[in-house]
Short mmCIF file of C-alpha atoms in Angstrom, two decimals:
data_model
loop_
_atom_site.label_atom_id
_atom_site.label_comp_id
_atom_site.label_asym_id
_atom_site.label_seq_id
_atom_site.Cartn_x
_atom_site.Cartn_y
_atom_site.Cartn_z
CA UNK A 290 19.18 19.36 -22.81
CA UNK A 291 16.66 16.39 -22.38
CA UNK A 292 13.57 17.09 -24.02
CA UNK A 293 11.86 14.96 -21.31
CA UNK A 294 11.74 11.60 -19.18
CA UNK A 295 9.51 8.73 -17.72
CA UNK A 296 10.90 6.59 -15.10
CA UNK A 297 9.82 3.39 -14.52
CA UNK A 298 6.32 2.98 -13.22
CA UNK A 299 3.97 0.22 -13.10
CA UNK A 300 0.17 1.08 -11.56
CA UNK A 301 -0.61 -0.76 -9.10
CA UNK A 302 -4.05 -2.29 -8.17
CA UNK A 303 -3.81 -1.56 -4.42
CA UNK A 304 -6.69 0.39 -3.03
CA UNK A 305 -6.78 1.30 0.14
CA UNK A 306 -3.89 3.93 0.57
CA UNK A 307 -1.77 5.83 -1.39
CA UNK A 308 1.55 5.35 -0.35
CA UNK A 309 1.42 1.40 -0.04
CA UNK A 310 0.46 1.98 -4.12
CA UNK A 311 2.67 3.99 -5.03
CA UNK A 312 5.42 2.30 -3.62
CA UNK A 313 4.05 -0.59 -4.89
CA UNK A 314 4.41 0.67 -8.56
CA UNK A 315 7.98 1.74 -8.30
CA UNK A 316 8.84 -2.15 -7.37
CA UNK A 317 6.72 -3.83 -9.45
CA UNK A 318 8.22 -0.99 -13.10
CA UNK A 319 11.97 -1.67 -11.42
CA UNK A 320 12.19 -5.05 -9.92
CA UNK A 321 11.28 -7.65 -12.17
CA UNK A 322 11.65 -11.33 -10.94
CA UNK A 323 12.76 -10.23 -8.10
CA UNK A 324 9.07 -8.27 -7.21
CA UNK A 325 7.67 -11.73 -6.16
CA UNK A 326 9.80 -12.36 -3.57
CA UNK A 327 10.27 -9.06 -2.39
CA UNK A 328 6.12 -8.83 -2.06
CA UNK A 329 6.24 -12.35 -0.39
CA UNK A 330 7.91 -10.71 2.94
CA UNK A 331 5.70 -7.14 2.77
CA UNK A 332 1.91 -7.21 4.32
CA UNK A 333 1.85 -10.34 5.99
CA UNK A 334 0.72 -8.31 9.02
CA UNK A 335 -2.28 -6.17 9.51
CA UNK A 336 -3.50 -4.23 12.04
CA UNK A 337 -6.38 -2.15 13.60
CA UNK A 338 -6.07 1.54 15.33
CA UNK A 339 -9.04 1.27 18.22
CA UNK A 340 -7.54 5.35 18.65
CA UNK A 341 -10.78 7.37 18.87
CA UNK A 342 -9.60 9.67 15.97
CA UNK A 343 -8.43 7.41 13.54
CA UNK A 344 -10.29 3.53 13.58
CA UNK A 345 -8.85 2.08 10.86
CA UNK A 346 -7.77 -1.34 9.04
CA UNK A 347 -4.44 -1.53 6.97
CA UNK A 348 -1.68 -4.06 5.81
CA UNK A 349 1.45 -3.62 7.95
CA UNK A 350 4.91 -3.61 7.00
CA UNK A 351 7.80 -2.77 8.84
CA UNK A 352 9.83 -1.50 5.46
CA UNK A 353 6.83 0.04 3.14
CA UNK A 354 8.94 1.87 0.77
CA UNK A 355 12.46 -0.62 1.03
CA UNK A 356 14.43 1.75 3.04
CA UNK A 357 15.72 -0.90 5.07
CA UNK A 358 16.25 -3.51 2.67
CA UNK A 359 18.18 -1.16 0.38
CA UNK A 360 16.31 -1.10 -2.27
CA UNK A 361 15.55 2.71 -2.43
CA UNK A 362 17.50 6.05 -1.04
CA UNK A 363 15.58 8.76 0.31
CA UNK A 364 15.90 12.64 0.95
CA UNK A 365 12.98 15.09 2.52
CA UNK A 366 13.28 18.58 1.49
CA UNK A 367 11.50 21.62 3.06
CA UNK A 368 11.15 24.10 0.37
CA UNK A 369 10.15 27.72 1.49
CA UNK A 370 7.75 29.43 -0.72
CA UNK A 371 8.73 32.88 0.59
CA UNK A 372 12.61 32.06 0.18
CA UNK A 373 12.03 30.74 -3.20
CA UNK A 374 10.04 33.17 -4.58
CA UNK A 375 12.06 35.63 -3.56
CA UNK A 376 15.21 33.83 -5.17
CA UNK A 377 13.63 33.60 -8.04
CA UNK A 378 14.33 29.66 -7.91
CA UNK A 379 12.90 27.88 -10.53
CA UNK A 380 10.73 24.83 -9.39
CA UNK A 381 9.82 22.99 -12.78
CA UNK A 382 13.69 23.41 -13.48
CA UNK A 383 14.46 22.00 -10.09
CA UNK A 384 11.67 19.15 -10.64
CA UNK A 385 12.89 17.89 -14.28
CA UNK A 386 16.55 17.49 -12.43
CA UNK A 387 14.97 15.46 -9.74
CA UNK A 388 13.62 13.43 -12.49
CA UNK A 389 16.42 13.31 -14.21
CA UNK A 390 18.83 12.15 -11.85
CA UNK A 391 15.91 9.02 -11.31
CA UNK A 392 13.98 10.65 -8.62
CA UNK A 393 10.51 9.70 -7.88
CA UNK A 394 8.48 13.23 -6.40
CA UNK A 395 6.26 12.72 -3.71
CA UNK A 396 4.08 14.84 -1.65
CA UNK A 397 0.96 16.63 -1.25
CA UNK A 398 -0.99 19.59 -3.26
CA UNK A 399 -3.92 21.69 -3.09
CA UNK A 400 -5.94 22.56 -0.35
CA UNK A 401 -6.57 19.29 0.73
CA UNK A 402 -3.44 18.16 0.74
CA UNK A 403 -3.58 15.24 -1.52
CA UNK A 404 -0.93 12.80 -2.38
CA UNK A 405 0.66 12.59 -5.61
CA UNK A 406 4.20 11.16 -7.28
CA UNK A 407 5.69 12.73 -9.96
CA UNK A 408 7.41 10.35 -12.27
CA UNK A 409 8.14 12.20 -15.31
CA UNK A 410 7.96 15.11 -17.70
CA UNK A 411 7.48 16.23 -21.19
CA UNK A 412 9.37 19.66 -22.67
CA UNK A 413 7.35 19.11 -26.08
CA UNK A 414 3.66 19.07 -24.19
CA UNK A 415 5.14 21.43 -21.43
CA UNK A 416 3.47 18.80 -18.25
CA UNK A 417 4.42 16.93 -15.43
CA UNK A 418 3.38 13.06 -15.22
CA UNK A 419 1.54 13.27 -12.10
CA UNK A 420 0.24 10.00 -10.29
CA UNK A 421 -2.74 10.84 -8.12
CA UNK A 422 -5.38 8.61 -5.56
CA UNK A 423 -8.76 8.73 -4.66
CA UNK A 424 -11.07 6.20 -3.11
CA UNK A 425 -12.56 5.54 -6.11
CA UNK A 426 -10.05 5.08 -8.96
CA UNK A 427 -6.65 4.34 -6.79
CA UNK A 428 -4.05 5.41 -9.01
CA UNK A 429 -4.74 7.43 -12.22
CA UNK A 430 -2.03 9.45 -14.07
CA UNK A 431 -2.46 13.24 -15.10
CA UNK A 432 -0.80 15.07 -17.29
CA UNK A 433 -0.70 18.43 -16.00
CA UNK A 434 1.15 21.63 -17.39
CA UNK A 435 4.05 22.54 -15.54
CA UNK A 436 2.63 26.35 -14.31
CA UNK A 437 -0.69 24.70 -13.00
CA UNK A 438 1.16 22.09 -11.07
CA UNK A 439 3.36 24.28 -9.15
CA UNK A 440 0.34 26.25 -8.87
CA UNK A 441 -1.48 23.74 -6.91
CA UNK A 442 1.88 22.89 -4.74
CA UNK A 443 1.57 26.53 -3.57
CA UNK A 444 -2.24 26.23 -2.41
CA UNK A 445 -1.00 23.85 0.44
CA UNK A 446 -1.45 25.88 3.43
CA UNK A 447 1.87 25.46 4.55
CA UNK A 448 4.83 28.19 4.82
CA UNK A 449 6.77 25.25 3.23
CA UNK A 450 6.30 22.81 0.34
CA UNK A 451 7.94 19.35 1.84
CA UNK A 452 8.84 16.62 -0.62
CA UNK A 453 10.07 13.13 -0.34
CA UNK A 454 12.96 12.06 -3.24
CA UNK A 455 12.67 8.73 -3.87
CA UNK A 456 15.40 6.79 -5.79
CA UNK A 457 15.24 3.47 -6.91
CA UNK A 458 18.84 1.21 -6.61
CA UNK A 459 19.28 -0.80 -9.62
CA UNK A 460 22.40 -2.68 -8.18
CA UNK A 461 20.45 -4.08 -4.95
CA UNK A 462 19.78 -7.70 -5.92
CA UNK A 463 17.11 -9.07 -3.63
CA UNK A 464 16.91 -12.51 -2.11
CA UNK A 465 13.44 -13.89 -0.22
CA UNK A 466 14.11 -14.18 3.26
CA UNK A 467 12.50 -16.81 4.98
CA UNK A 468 13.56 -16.33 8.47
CA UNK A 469 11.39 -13.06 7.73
CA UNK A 470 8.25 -14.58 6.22
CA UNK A 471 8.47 -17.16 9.39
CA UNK A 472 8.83 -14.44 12.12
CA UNK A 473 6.15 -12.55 10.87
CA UNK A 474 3.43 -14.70 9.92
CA UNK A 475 4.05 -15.91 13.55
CA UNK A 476 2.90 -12.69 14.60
CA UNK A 477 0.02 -12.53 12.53
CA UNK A 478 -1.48 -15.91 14.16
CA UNK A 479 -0.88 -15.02 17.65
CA UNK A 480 -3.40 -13.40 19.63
CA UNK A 481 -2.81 -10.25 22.32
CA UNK A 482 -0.25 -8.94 20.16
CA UNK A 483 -0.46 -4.58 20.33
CA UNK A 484 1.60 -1.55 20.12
CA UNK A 485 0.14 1.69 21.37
CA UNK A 486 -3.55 1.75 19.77
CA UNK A 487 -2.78 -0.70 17.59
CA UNK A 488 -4.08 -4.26 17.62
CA UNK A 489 -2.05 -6.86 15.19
CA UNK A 490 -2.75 -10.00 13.62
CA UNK A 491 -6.11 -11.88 13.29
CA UNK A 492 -7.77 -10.41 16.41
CA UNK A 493 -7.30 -7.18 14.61
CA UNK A 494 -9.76 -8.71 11.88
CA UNK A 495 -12.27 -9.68 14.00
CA UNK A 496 -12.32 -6.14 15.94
CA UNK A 497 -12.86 -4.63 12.42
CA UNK A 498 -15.94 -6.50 11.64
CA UNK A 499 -17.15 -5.14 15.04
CA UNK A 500 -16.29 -1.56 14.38
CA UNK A 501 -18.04 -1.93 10.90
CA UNK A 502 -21.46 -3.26 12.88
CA UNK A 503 -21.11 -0.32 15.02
CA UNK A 504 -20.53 2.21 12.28
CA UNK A 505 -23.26 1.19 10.50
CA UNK A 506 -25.72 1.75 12.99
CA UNK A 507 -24.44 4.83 13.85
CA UNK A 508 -23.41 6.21 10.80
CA UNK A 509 -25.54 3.88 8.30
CA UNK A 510 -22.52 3.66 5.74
CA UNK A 511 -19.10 1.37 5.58
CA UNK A 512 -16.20 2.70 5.31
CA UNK A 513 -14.70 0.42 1.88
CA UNK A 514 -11.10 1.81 3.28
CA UNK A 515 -11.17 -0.98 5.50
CA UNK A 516 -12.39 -3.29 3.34
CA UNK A 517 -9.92 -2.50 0.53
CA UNK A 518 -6.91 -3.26 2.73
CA UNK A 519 -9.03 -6.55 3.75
CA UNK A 520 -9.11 -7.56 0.35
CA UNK A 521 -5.77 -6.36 -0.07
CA UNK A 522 -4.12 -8.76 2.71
CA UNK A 523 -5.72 -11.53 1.02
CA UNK A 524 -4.97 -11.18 -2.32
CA UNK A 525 -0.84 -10.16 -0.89
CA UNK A 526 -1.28 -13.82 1.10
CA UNK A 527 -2.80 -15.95 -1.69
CA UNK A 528 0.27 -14.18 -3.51
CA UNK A 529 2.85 -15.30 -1.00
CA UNK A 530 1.35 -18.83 -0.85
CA UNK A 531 1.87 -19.41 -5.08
CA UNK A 532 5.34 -18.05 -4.66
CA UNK A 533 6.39 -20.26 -1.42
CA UNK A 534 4.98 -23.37 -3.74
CA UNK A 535 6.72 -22.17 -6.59
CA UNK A 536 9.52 -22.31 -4.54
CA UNK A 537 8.91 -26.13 -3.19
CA UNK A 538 9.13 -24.39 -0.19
CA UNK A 539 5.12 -24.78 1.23
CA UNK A 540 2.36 -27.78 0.08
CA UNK A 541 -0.02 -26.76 -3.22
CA UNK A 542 -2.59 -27.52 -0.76
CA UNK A 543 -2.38 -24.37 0.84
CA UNK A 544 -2.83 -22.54 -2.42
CA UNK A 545 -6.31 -23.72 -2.73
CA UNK A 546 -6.62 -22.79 0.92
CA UNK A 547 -5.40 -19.18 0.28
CA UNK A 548 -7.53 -18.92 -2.91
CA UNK A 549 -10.51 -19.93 -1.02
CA UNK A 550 -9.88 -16.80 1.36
CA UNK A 551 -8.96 -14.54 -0.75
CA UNK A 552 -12.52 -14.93 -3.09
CA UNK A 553 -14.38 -14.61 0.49
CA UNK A 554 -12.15 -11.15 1.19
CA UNK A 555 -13.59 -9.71 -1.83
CA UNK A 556 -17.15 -11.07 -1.64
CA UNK A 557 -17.26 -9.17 1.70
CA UNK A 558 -15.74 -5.90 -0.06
CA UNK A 559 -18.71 -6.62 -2.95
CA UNK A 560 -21.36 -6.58 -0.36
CA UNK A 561 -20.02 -3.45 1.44
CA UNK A 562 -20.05 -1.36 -1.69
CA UNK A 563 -23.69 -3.23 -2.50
CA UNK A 564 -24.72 -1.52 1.54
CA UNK A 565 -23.89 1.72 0.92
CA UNK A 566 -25.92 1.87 -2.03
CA UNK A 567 -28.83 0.08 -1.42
CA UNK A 568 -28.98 0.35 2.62
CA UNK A 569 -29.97 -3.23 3.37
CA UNK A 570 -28.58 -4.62 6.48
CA UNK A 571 -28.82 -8.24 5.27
CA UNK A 572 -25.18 -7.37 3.64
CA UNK A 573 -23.65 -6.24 6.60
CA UNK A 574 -24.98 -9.90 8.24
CA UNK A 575 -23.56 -11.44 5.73
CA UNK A 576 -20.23 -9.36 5.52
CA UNK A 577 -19.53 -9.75 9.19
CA UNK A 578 -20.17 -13.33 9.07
CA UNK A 579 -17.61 -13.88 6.46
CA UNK A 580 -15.36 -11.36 7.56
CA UNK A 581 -15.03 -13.64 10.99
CA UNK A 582 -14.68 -17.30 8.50
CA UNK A 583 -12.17 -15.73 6.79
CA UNK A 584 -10.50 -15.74 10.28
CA UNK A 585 -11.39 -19.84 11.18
CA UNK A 586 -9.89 -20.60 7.40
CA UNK A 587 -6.53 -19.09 8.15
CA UNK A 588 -6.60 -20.12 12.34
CA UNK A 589 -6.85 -23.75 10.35
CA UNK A 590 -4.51 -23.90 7.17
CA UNK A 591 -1.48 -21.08 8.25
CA UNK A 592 -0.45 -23.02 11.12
CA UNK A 593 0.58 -25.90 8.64
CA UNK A 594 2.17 -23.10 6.37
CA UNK A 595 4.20 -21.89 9.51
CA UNK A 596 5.56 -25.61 10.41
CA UNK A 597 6.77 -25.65 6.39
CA UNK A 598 8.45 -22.47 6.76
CA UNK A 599 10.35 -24.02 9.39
CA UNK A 600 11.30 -27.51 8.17
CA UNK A 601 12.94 -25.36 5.18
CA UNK A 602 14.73 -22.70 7.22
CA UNK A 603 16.19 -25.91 9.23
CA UNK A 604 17.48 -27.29 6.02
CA UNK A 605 18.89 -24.55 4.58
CA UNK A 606 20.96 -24.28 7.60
#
């Protein structure tokens, strides 16, 4: 019987929502090397949802967890609380084989339905290894006793407790693919680019620095979500620009240029967080203004990145 196991997790920094971290942790604990390039090709999109309900700012990738590129399996299970219970099914039991077999746990507990990933357990301390989010912390681990976790998976008003089985692959070797990075950081730079509510690419930048002059005077706060994933994109491109030099496939130039963005990106998030506690609209000026340079810097060095990306994808031909 194993007494208990950890898989592979490494916390990630990222912010703004819970599943782009926690994903992000499985590949950077699993992948090695091979992370950097994989990270080069994810989030060089963004977008912003003008839907009434939601509003919101986020990285965009069209393969979040590596479904696509084969670097994870996947099962969703629907697990009845009425059918198990009566079965007398054993859920830690269950959980430890998930774990077991290499399966990352994800889902949502308690009564407001918050995210978490189980990635490992302990027979000697009798708890889970539960990763959790909030807006404040990102990721923090728990360690939380196997009767009170299932406790809190049964205070999900639900009839069902749904969980996603994530399973790293070990034998997928990854290679950077630059017809990729070139396609989509196309995208990114070109202007009237939407899908449903969505709005894509730079102009989706400049229509959040609007929405966050309009929340403020309506709801006198920022919402740092926003800004997060802002700060996020940045730090992802300045990122992508190091490895695409490292690779002699862009100028060092643009490094400095990426750098230069990136610092801006989280001077705005600095003055957002310095708004909502002090009030003073002189920081949301000043945010909005840099919010919208951010967007001149890029307009000026990325189309010189895109023309590199090119000139190597025609030699490599």
């Amino acid at each position: 019987m194993v007494n208990k196991c950890r898989l592979p997790f490494e916390r990630s920094n990222i912010m703004s929502y819970p599943h782009f971290a926690l994903a992000d942790s499985i590949y950077r604990a699993n992948m090695g090397e091979a992370y950097n390039a994989y990270s080069c090709e994810r989030f060089i999109n963004c977008y912003f949802d003008i839907s009434p309900i939601n509003h919101m700012f986020a990285m965009h990738s069209t393969d979040n967890w590596g479904v696509a590129s084969g670097l994870v399996t996947h099962q969703k299970l629907e697990l009845y609380k009425e059918s198990y219970v009566a079965c007398g099914i054993d859920f830690v039991d269950a959980f430890k084989k998930f774990i077991i077999c290499g399966c990352y746990i994800y889902g949502v507990r308690g009564d407001k339905h918050d995210k978490y990933m189980v990635s490992g357990f302990d027979n000697t301390k009798g708890h889970f290894l539960v990763w959790s989010f909030d807006s404040v912390r990102g990721l923090y681990l728990q360690e939380i006793t196997y009767r009170d976790f299932i406790d809190t998976l049964f205070e999900v008003k639900t009839k069902e407790i749904s969980i996603i089985l994530w399973k790293y692959n070990p034998n997928n070797e990854y290679f950077l693919k630059l017809n990729t990075v070139e396609s989509i950081l196309s995208e990114y730079l070109k202007r009237g680019l939407t899908k449903t509510n969505k709005i894509f690419g730079l102009p989706a930048i400049e229509i959040m620095a609007q929405y966050i002059e309009k929340q403020v005077s309506i709801d006198k706060t920022i919402d740092v979500c926003c800004l997060y994933g802002f700060a996020e994109h940045k730090l992802f491109m300045f990122n992508r620009m190091k490895y695409l030099c490292q690779q002699s496939i862009v100028s060092q130039k643009y490094i400095k240029c990426a750098e230069s963005v990136n610092e801006l990106a989280q001077h705005v998030l600095n003055l957002a967080l310095k708004y909502n506690n002090s009030g003073d609209l002189g920081y949301v000026r000043e945010l909005v203004f840099d919010i919208n340079h951010s967007v001149d810097m890029e307009q000026a060095y990325l189309p010189f990145v895109l023309a590199d990306l090119r000139t190597a994808i025609q030699i490599g031909e």
